[in-house]
mmCIF file of C-alpha atoms in Angstrom:
data_model
loop_
_atom_site.group_PDB
_atom_site.id
_atom_site.type_symbol
_atom_site.label_atom_id
_atom_site.label_comp_id
_atom_site.label_asym_id
_atom_site.label_seq_id
_atom_site.Cartn_x
_atom_site.Cartn_y
_atom_site.Cartn_z
ATOM 1 C CA MET A 16 60.458 43.048 19.266
ATOM 2 C CA LYS A 17 60.561 42.534 15.524
ATOM 3 C CA LYS A 18 62.110 39.100 15.968
ATOM 4 C CA ILE A 19 59.351 38.042 18.326
ATOM 5 C CA LYS A 20 56.654 39.168 15.895
ATOM 6 C CA THR A 21 58.228 37.230 13.040
ATOM 7 C CA THR A 22 58.364 34.070 15.124
ATOM 8 C CA THR A 23 54.745 34.513 16.161
ATOM 9 C CA VAL A 24 53.578 34.943 12.573
ATOM 10 C CA LEU A 25 55.502 31.893 11.385
ATOM 11 C CA PHE A 26 54.119 29.793 14.240
ATOM 12 C CA ASN A 27 50.537 30.863 13.507
ATOM 13 C CA LEU A 28 50.980 30.095 9.807
ATOM 14 C CA PHE A 29 52.420 26.653 10.603
ATOM 15 C CA TYR A 30 49.561 25.954 13.041
ATOM 16 C CA CYS A 31 46.954 26.973 10.461
ATOM 17 C CA MET A 32 48.523 24.653 7.885
ATOM 18 C CA LEU A 33 48.390 21.753 10.331
ATOM 19 C CA LEU A 34 44.805 22.585 11.259
ATOM 20 C CA LYS A 35 43.767 22.729 7.609
ATOM 21 C CA GLU A 36 45.368 19.363 6.897
ATOM 22 C CA GLU A 37 43.698 17.883 9.981
ATOM 23 C CA LEU A 38 40.274 19.094 8.824
ATOM 24 C CA VAL A 39 40.734 17.477 5.442
ATOM 25 C CA VAL A 40 41.596 14.110 6.969
ATOM 26 C CA ALA A 41 38.857 14.032 9.627
ATOM 27 C CA ASP A 42 35.306 13.953 8.140
ATOM 28 C CA GLY A 43 33.520 13.896 11.486
ATOM 29 C CA VAL A 44 33.463 12.570 14.999
ATOM 30 C CA PHE A 45 31.881 9.268 13.925
ATOM 31 C CA THR A 46 34.379 8.291 11.220
ATOM 32 C CA TRP A 47 35.938 5.708 13.515
ATOM 33 C CA LEU A 48 32.691 3.698 13.494
ATOM 34 C CA GLN A 49 32.502 0.770 11.099
ATOM 35 C CA ARG A 50 29.807 0.892 8.431
ATOM 36 C CA ASP A 51 26.918 -1.542 8.914
ATOM 37 C CA ARG A 52 24.247 -2.983 6.632
ATOM 38 C CA TYR A 53 21.915 -0.043 7.091
ATOM 39 C CA ASP A 54 24.620 2.320 5.822
ATOM 40 C CA GLU A 55 24.778 0.216 2.665
ATOM 41 C CA ILE A 56 20.993 0.447 2.266
ATOM 42 C CA VAL A 57 21.081 4.220 2.688
ATOM 43 C CA GLU A 58 23.893 4.615 0.181
ATOM 44 C CA LYS A 59 22.561 2.195 -2.453
ATOM 45 C CA TYR A 60 18.852 2.983 -2.279
ATOM 46 C CA ILE A 61 17.675 5.858 -0.092
ATOM 47 C CA ASN A 62 20.289 8.459 -1.058
ATOM 48 C CA ALA A 63 20.641 7.272 -4.642
ATOM 49 C CA ILE A 64 17.001 7.442 -5.752
ATOM 50 C CA LYS A 65 14.876 10.544 -5.259
ATOM 51 C CA GLY A 66 11.745 11.977 -6.785
ATOM 52 C CA HIS A 67 13.664 13.996 -9.380
ATOM 53 C CA ASN A 68 15.600 11.037 -10.841
ATOM 54 C CA CYS A 69 13.367 7.995 -10.257
ATOM 55 C CA ALA A 70 11.704 8.161 -13.680
ATOM 56 C CA SER A 71 14.989 7.329 -15.395
ATOM 57 C CA ARG A 72 15.871 4.425 -13.098
ATOM 58 C CA SER A 73 15.035 0.807 -13.824
ATOM 59 C CA LYS A 74 12.440 -1.200 -11.924
ATOM 60 C CA ALA A 75 15.168 -3.317 -10.326
ATOM 61 C CA ASP A 76 16.904 -0.202 -8.974
ATOM 62 C CA MET A 77 13.732 0.900 -7.179
ATOM 63 C CA MET A 78 13.117 -2.365 -5.334
ATOM 64 C CA MET A 79 15.127 -3.479 -2.303
ATOM 65 C CA ARG A 80 16.052 -7.024 -1.359
ATOM 66 C CA ASP A 81 13.371 -9.247 0.138
ATOM 67 C CA ASP A 82 15.348 -9.882 3.353
ATOM 68 C CA ILE A 83 15.566 -6.271 4.527
ATOM 69 C CA VAL A 84 12.213 -6.113 6.365
ATOM 70 C CA THR A 85 11.974 -8.880 8.955
ATOM 71 C CA GLN A 86 9.212 -10.418 11.108
ATOM 72 C CA ILE A 87 6.511 -10.030 8.463
ATOM 73 C CA PRO A 88 3.050 -10.732 9.986
ATOM 74 C CA LYS A 89 1.121 -13.766 8.749
ATOM 75 C CA ALA A 90 -2.587 -14.308 9.261
ATOM 76 C CA ASN A 91 -2.270 -17.711 10.940
ATOM 77 C CA GLU A 92 0.423 -16.481 13.355
ATOM 78 C CA LEU A 93 -1.206 -13.336 14.732
ATOM 79 C CA LEU A 94 -2.575 -15.080 17.842
ATOM 80 C CA SER A 95 0.356 -17.394 18.495
ATOM 81 C CA LYS A 96 3.412 -15.256 17.788
ATOM 82 C CA VAL A 97 4.969 -12.465 19.823
ATOM 83 C CA PHE A 98 5.708 -9.399 17.710
ATOM 84 C CA TYR A 99 8.239 -6.755 18.632
ATOM 85 C CA SER A 100 6.835 -3.345 19.475
ATOM 86 C CA ASN A 101 8.469 -1.833 16.391
ATOM 87 C CA ARG A 102 6.468 -4.273 14.240
ATOM 88 C CA SER A 103 3.046 -3.261 15.552
ATOM 89 C CA ALA A 104 2.563 -0.923 12.569
ATOM 90 C CA LEU A 105 2.995 -3.853 10.171
ATOM 91 C CA VAL A 106 0.391 -5.861 12.103
ATOM 92 C CA HIS A 107 -2.013 -2.924 11.910
ATOM 93 C CA MET A 108 -1.389 -2.603 8.167
ATOM 94 C CA HIS A 109 -2.091 -6.316 7.787
ATOM 95 C CA ASN A 110 -5.452 -5.982 9.535
ATOM 96 C CA MET A 111 -6.427 -2.814 7.663
ATOM 97 C CA ALA A 112 -5.718 -4.343 4.248
ATOM 98 C CA LEU A 113 -7.683 -7.472 5.182
ATOM 99 C CA ASN A 114 -10.563 -5.357 6.509
ATOM 100 C CA ARG A 115 -10.895 -3.365 3.286
ATOM 101 C CA ALA A 116 -10.638 -6.497 1.133
ATOM 102 C CA PHE A 117 -13.377 -8.178 3.194
ATOM 103 C CA PHE A 118 -15.697 -5.208 2.870
ATOM 104 C CA MET A 119 -15.176 -4.709 -0.862
ATOM 105 C CA SER A 120 -15.654 -8.442 -1.502
ATOM 106 C CA TYR A 121 -18.854 -8.463 0.540
ATOM 107 C CA ILE A 122 -20.394 -5.301 -0.865
ATOM 108 C CA LEU A 123 -19.673 -6.174 -4.504
ATOM 109 C CA GLN A 124 -21.278 -9.607 -4.142
ATOM 110 C CA ARG A 125 -24.121 -8.382 -1.918
ATOM 111 C CA MET A 126 -25.107 -5.692 -4.418
ATOM 112 C CA ASN A 127 -24.663 -7.860 -7.484
ATOM 113 C CA SER A 128 -28.035 -6.976 -8.950
ATOM 114 C CA THR A 129 -29.516 -4.458 -11.331
ATOM 115 C CA GLU A 130 -31.632 -2.890 -8.569
ATOM 116 C CA ASP A 131 -28.571 -2.143 -6.424
ATOM 117 C CA TYR A 132 -26.414 -0.870 -9.262
ATOM 118 C CA SER A 133 -26.956 2.814 -8.493
ATOM 119 C CA ILE A 134 -26.077 2.509 -4.782
ATOM 120 C CA GLN A 135 -22.877 0.516 -5.164
ATOM 121 C CA PRO A 136 -19.637 2.190 -3.984
ATOM 122 C CA ASN A 137 -19.068 4.933 -6.526
ATOM 123 C CA LEU A 138 -16.171 7.217 -7.409
ATOM 124 C CA HIS A 139 -16.833 9.566 -4.501
ATOM 125 C CA TYR A 140 -17.015 6.719 -1.990
ATOM 126 C CA LEU A 141 -13.747 5.130 -3.136
ATOM 127 C CA TYR A 142 -11.890 8.450 -3.020
ATOM 128 C CA MET A 143 -13.203 9.205 0.467
ATOM 129 C CA SER A 144 -12.525 5.635 1.622
ATOM 130 C CA VAL A 145 -8.786 5.703 0.924
ATOM 131 C CA THR A 146 -8.589 9.213 2.408
ATOM 132 C CA ALA A 147 -10.237 8.005 5.621
ATOM 133 C CA ASP A 148 -7.817 5.067 5.875
ATOM 134 C CA ILE A 149 -4.858 7.451 5.839
ATOM 135 C CA ASN A 150 -6.244 10.225 8.046
ATOM 136 C CA ALA A 151 -7.484 7.739 10.647
ATOM 137 C CA ASN A 152 -3.929 6.410 11.039
ATOM 138 C CA PRO A 153 -1.661 9.482 11.067
ATOM 139 C CA TYR A 154 1.374 7.670 12.473
ATOM 140 C CA ALA A 155 1.077 4.241 10.849
ATOM 141 C CA ILE A 156 -0.447 4.269 7.371
ATOM 142 C CA ASN A 157 0.903 6.624 4.718
ATOM 143 C CA GLY A 158 -0.992 5.326 1.699
ATOM 144 C CA SER A 159 -4.142 3.420 0.794
ATOM 145 C CA SER A 160 -5.369 2.047 -2.533
ATOM 146 C CA ILE A 161 -8.224 0.070 -4.051
ATOM 147 C CA ILE A 162 -7.021 -1.120 -7.434
ATOM 148 C CA PHE A 163 -8.963 -3.229 -9.930
ATOM 149 C CA ASP A 164 -7.678 -5.599 -12.570
ATOM 150 C CA LYS A 165 -8.039 -4.954 -16.280
ATOM 151 C CA ASP A 166 -11.613 -4.888 -17.652
ATOM 152 C CA VAL A 167 -13.370 -5.962 -14.441
ATOM 153 C CA TYR A 168 -14.673 -2.696 -12.976
ATOM 154 C CA TYR A 169 -18.263 -1.628 -13.703
ATOM 155 C CA PRO A 170 -18.512 2.147 -13.098
ATOM 156 C CA ASN A 171 -21.968 3.198 -11.913
ATOM 157 C CA TRP A 172 -20.786 6.821 -11.871
ATOM 158 C CA LEU A 173 -19.834 6.980 -15.560
ATOM 159 C CA THR A 174 -23.230 7.895 -16.965
ATOM 160 C CA ASN A 175 -22.159 8.012 -20.613
ATOM 161 C CA LEU A 176 -21.112 4.335 -20.524
ATOM 162 C CA ASP A 177 -23.634 1.635 -21.361
ATOM 163 C CA PHE A 178 -24.911 -0.555 -18.535
ATOM 164 C CA ASN A 179 -23.012 -3.784 -17.855
ATOM 165 C CA LYS A 180 -19.863 -2.448 -19.514
ATOM 166 C CA THR A 181 -16.433 -2.283 -17.922
ATOM 167 C CA ILE A 182 -13.643 0.255 -18.241
ATOM 168 C CA PRO A 183 -10.087 -0.898 -19.014
ATOM 169 C CA LEU A 184 -8.325 0.332 -15.863
ATOM 170 C CA PHE A 185 -9.383 1.869 -12.577
ATOM 171 C CA GLY A 186 -7.268 2.204 -9.461
ATOM 172 C CA VAL A 187 -7.819 4.715 -6.662
ATOM 173 C CA LYS A 188 -4.573 5.493 -4.843
ATOM 174 C CA GLY A 189 -4.105 7.964 -2.009
ATOM 175 C CA TRP A 190 -0.963 9.025 -0.189
ATOM 176 C CA ARG A 191 -0.097 11.463 2.572
ATOM 177 C CA LYS A 192 0.928 14.862 1.253
ATOM 178 C CA ASP A 193 3.460 17.068 2.995
ATOM 179 C CA ASN A 194 1.722 20.402 3.596
ATOM 180 C CA THR A 195 4.575 22.088 5.466
ATOM 181 C CA PHE A 196 4.825 24.864 2.882
ATOM 182 C CA ALA A 197 1.153 25.010 1.927
ATOM 183 C CA GLN A 198 -0.281 28.499 1.539
ATOM 184 C CA GLY A 199 -2.718 28.134 4.419
ATOM 185 C CA ASN A 200 -0.239 26.512 6.815
ATOM 186 C CA PHE A 201 1.040 29.567 8.664
ATOM 187 C CA ILE A 202 3.001 27.735 11.368
ATOM 188 C CA ARG A 203 4.891 25.641 8.787
ATOM 189 C CA GLU A 204 4.304 22.343 10.557
ATOM 190 C CA PRO A 205 2.766 19.291 8.835
ATOM 191 C CA ASN A 206 -0.588 18.356 10.357
ATOM 192 C CA ARG A 207 -0.795 14.884 8.725
ATOM 193 C CA ARG A 208 -4.304 15.580 7.443
ATOM 194 C CA VAL A 209 -3.632 16.298 3.770
ATOM 195 C CA VAL A 210 -4.077 13.410 1.327
ATOM 196 C CA GLN A 211 -3.648 13.399 -2.432
ATOM 197 C CA VAL A 212 -5.816 10.920 -4.337
ATOM 198 C CA LYS A 213 -5.784 10.040 -8.016
ATOM 199 C CA ASP A 214 -6.806 7.334 -10.453
ATOM 200 C CA ILE A 215 -3.489 5.732 -11.353
ATOM 201 C CA GLY A 216 -5.021 4.041 -14.399
ATOM 202 C CA ALA A 217 -6.162 7.259 -16.086
ATOM 203 C CA GLY A 218 -4.065 8.651 -18.919
ATOM 204 C CA ASN A 219 -1.497 7.376 -21.369
ATOM 205 C CA ASN A 220 1.164 4.838 -20.360
ATOM 206 C CA LYS A 221 -0.630 4.103 -17.070
ATOM 207 C CA ASN A 222 -1.207 0.380 -17.542
ATOM 208 C CA TYR A 223 -0.293 -0.901 -14.085
ATOM 209 C CA THR A 224 -1.169 -4.463 -15.153
ATOM 210 C CA ASN A 225 1.855 -4.558 -17.460
ATOM 211 C CA GLU A 226 4.864 -6.339 -15.968
ATOM 212 C CA ARG A 227 7.119 -3.536 -17.216
ATOM 213 C CA HIS A 228 5.229 -0.995 -15.118
ATOM 214 C CA LYS A 229 7.622 0.163 -12.405
ATOM 215 C CA MET A 230 5.316 0.752 -9.460
ATOM 216 C CA ASN A 231 3.181 -2.416 -9.309
ATOM 217 C CA PRO A 232 4.797 -4.959 -6.942
ATOM 218 C CA TRP A 233 1.341 -5.406 -5.373
ATOM 219 C CA TYR A 234 -0.175 -6.612 -8.657
ATOM 220 C CA GLN A 235 1.673 -9.886 -9.134
ATOM 221 C CA PHE A 236 0.470 -11.582 -5.929
ATOM 222 C CA TRP A 237 -3.068 -12.434 -7.120
ATOM 223 C CA LEU A 238 -3.639 -10.734 -10.447
ATOM 224 C CA PRO A 239 -4.570 -11.593 -13.102
ATOM 225 C CA ASP A 240 -6.728 -14.424 -11.752
ATOM 226 C CA LEU A 241 -7.162 -16.639 -14.807
ATOM 227 C CA ASP A 242 -6.538 -20.143 -13.415
ATOM 228 C CA LYS A 243 -9.801 -21.577 -12.085
ATOM 229 C CA HIS A 244 -8.066 -24.673 -10.700
ATOM 230 C CA GLU A 245 -6.721 -22.601 -7.790
ATOM 231 C CA ASP A 246 -10.133 -21.280 -6.695
ATOM 232 C CA LYS A 247 -10.683 -23.870 -3.961
ATOM 233 C CA SER A 248 -7.349 -23.253 -2.281
ATOM 234 C CA ASN A 249 -7.141 -19.468 -2.696
ATOM 235 C CA LYS A 250 -10.692 -18.356 -1.852
ATOM 236 C CA PHE A 251 -12.838 -19.015 1.188
ATOM 237 C CA THR A 252 -16.604 -18.957 1.730
ATOM 238 C CA TYR A 253 -17.819 -16.768 4.586
ATOM 239 C CA SER A 254 -21.291 -16.478 6.077
ATOM 240 C CA ILE A 255 -22.438 -13.262 7.699
ATOM 241 C CA GLY A 256 -25.667 -12.376 9.485
ATOM 242 C CA ILE A 257 -26.906 -8.776 9.648
ATOM 243 C CA ARG A 258 -29.917 -7.198 11.339
ATOM 244 C CA TYR A 259 -31.127 -3.896 9.925
ATOM 245 C CA SER A 260 -32.516 -0.942 11.832
ATOM 246 C CA ASN A 261 -34.026 2.432 10.959
ATOM 247 C CA VAL A 262 -34.619 3.445 14.585
ATOM 248 C CA THR A 263 -32.074 3.492 17.398
ATOM 249 C CA GLY A 264 -32.336 0.362 19.533
ATOM 250 C CA LYS A 265 -34.995 -1.319 17.396
ATOM 251 C CA PHE A 266 -34.451 -3.742 14.527
ATOM 252 C CA ILE A 267 -36.744 -4.113 11.546
ATOM 253 C CA LYS A 268 -36.885 -7.832 12.287
ATOM 254 C CA GLU A 269 -35.226 -9.976 14.921
ATOM 255 C CA GLU A 270 -33.973 -12.604 12.483
ATOM 256 C CA PHE A 271 -30.546 -12.219 10.947
ATOM 257 C CA ASP A 272 -30.300 -11.684 7.223
ATOM 258 C CA VAL A 273 -27.719 -14.347 6.334
ATOM 259 C CA PHE A 274 -25.557 -13.885 3.266
ATOM 260 C CA ASN A 275 -22.750 -16.094 1.963
ATOM 261 C CA PHE A 276 -19.884 -14.584 0.029
ATOM 262 C CA PHE A 277 -16.385 -15.413 -1.154
ATOM 263 C CA GLY A 278 -13.444 -13.561 0.332
ATOM 264 C CA PRO A 279 -9.690 -13.792 0.900
ATOM 265 C CA ASN A 280 -8.322 -17.156 1.907
ATOM 266 C CA LEU A 281 -8.472 -18.428 5.505
ATOM 267 C CA PRO A 282 -5.337 -20.563 6.004
ATOM 268 C CA SER A 283 -5.002 -23.277 8.609
ATOM 269 C CA GLN A 284 -2.685 -22.940 11.579
ATOM 270 C CA ASN A 285 -0.196 -25.303 9.945
ATOM 271 C CA GLU A 286 -0.121 -23.565 6.566
ATOM 272 C CA LYS A 287 3.422 -22.496 5.630
ATOM 273 C CA ASP A 288 2.909 -21.423 2.026
ATOM 274 C CA ASN A 289 3.044 -17.637 1.888
ATOM 275 C CA GLY A 290 0.959 -17.704 -1.288
ATOM 276 C CA LYS A 291 -2.030 -19.043 0.672
ATOM 277 C CA MET A 292 -2.088 -16.123 3.105
ATOM 278 C CA PRO A 293 -4.898 -13.544 2.783
ATOM 279 C CA VAL A 294 -2.400 -10.679 3.148
ATOM 280 C CA ARG A 295 1.052 -10.456 1.629
ATOM 281 C CA PHE A 296 3.754 -7.814 1.916
ATOM 282 C CA THR A 297 5.834 -6.323 -0.862
ATOM 283 C CA VAL A 298 9.546 -5.668 -0.715
ATOM 284 C CA PRO A 299 10.449 -2.029 0.000
ATOM 285 C CA TYR A 300 10.074 -0.065 -3.241
ATOM 286 C CA PHE A 301 10.232 3.562 -4.322
ATOM 287 C CA ASP A 302 6.782 5.023 -4.968
ATOM 288 C CA CYS A 303 7.899 7.069 -7.963
ATOM 289 C CA GLY A 304 5.620 9.853 -9.151
ATOM 290 C CA LYS A 305 3.226 9.521 -6.208
ATOM 291 C CA SER A 306 4.536 9.935 -2.670
ATOM 292 C CA ASN A 307 8.172 9.716 -3.865
ATOM 293 C CA LYS A 308 9.037 7.733 -0.747
ATOM 294 C CA TRP A 309 10.412 4.273 -0.055
ATOM 295 C CA VAL A 310 7.362 2.294 1.089
ATOM 296 C CA VAL A 311 6.299 -1.208 2.102
ATOM 297 C CA SER A 312 2.792 -2.348 1.125
ATOM 298 C CA ALA A 313 0.357 -4.840 2.648
ATOM 299 C CA VAL A 314 -1.850 -6.357 -0.060
ATOM 300 C CA SER A 315 -5.103 -8.327 0.190
ATOM 301 C CA PRO A 316 -7.301 -9.559 -2.704
ATOM 302 C CA ILE A 317 -10.867 -8.472 -3.514
ATOM 303 C CA VAL A 318 -13.192 -11.264 -4.692
ATOM 304 C CA ASP A 319 -16.278 -10.964 -6.884
ATOM 305 C CA PHE A 320 -18.402 -13.144 -9.156
ATOM 306 C CA PHE A 321 -17.493 -12.597 -12.759
ATOM 307 C CA PRO A 322 -19.119 -11.779 -15.080
ATOM 308 C CA ARG A 323 -21.582 -9.810 -13.005
ATOM 309 C CA TYR A 324 -25.372 -9.375 -13.188
ATOM 310 C CA SER A 325 -26.339 -12.915 -14.102
ATOM 311 C CA ASN A 326 -28.690 -15.365 -12.409
ATOM 312 C CA TYR A 327 -26.760 -18.309 -13.816
ATOM 313 C CA THR A 328 -24.233 -18.601 -11.004
ATOM 314 C CA HIS A 329 -22.963 -21.954 -12.247
ATOM 315 C CA MET A 330 -21.722 -20.186 -15.381
ATOM 316 C CA ARG A 331 -19.703 -17.685 -13.362
ATOM 317 C CA ARG A 332 -16.714 -18.073 -11.086
ATOM 318 C CA GLN A 333 -15.445 -16.280 -8.035
ATOM 319 C CA ARG A 334 -12.476 -14.273 -9.164
ATOM 320 C CA PHE A 335 -9.877 -11.910 -7.773
ATOM 321 C CA VAL A 336 -10.915 -8.637 -9.385
ATOM 322 C CA GLY A 337 -8.657 -6.264 -7.472
ATOM 323 C CA VAL A 338 -6.510 -5.635 -4.427
ATOM 324 C CA ALA A 339 -6.657 -3.479 -1.310
ATOM 325 C CA VAL A 340 -3.251 -1.957 -0.568
ATOM 326 C CA MET A 341 -1.913 -0.215 2.548
ATOM 327 C CA ASP A 342 1.440 1.615 2.483
ATOM 328 C CA ILE A 343 3.879 2.635 5.185
ATOM 329 C CA HIS A 344 7.124 4.548 4.810
ATOM 330 C CA PHE A 345 10.162 2.277 4.916
ATOM 331 C CA SER A 346 11.736 4.395 7.645
ATOM 332 C CA LYS A 347 8.755 3.749 9.955
ATOM 333 C CA ASN A 348 8.301 -0.014 9.720
#
């Protein structure tokens, strides 16, 4: 009996040694699969850069290659090109960015008078606008921004600033906030209705117009707009007719109030230059210090006459004064 026990113990010890060595060699059931390009992206970008270490990384480290996201929507191909179902979110982002750029261009030029100064879109409107863009699209859009160029924004809400004066920087940026562990969320499930909004131009070292700023790939497409020779090819004149009403089903007058304004470009069907498109997409980049996610942005320019509040239109020029930006997480596009 003793001999049998000794043999059993030695066999179990030998089996355990083999099992331990086998576990060290085999990392998992999928180790036999060959690594593909997405594994390289995950290793080089997604797993390497997080919210806690992004501040120390260079701008080049936080921007992916320009060939990673494919089938980018273009304005003159939306009606003639078939898009895959997993690209429908990018098409929606394209249309949302263009919609916001159209509205901001129209409203800034329509209310370009001293009488309308107090009812122009103010701080509260801009904050609520980007929040509505995100909450209205819980599964597509994860960020929305209206960002102005340097020294072009006239704040009607800053009462201690003289009239017809600009502030250096102003950019309203909102992003979806994870409220899984919020104090009032008892079921610990994100409801996709919490948005954090801030002025990204407020504070020290927040100059997003500087080329060394890490998180501004959306700025370089149209800003700063200093070359007037490109105005004819980059901006388009639109005419809109509106009828006003104070009572349901009855207009103040039957005639349309026609207004002409400059907006984003309207390319021809044969246009191939990506720089002439009204909406352009950034490469995937890490939104450091904000959402701390890898995002892709759709960007469209906002047009206004500059300088403002002048009857001498021939002395002014239509100018790109800002951009409307829509973000989506890289993992969702």
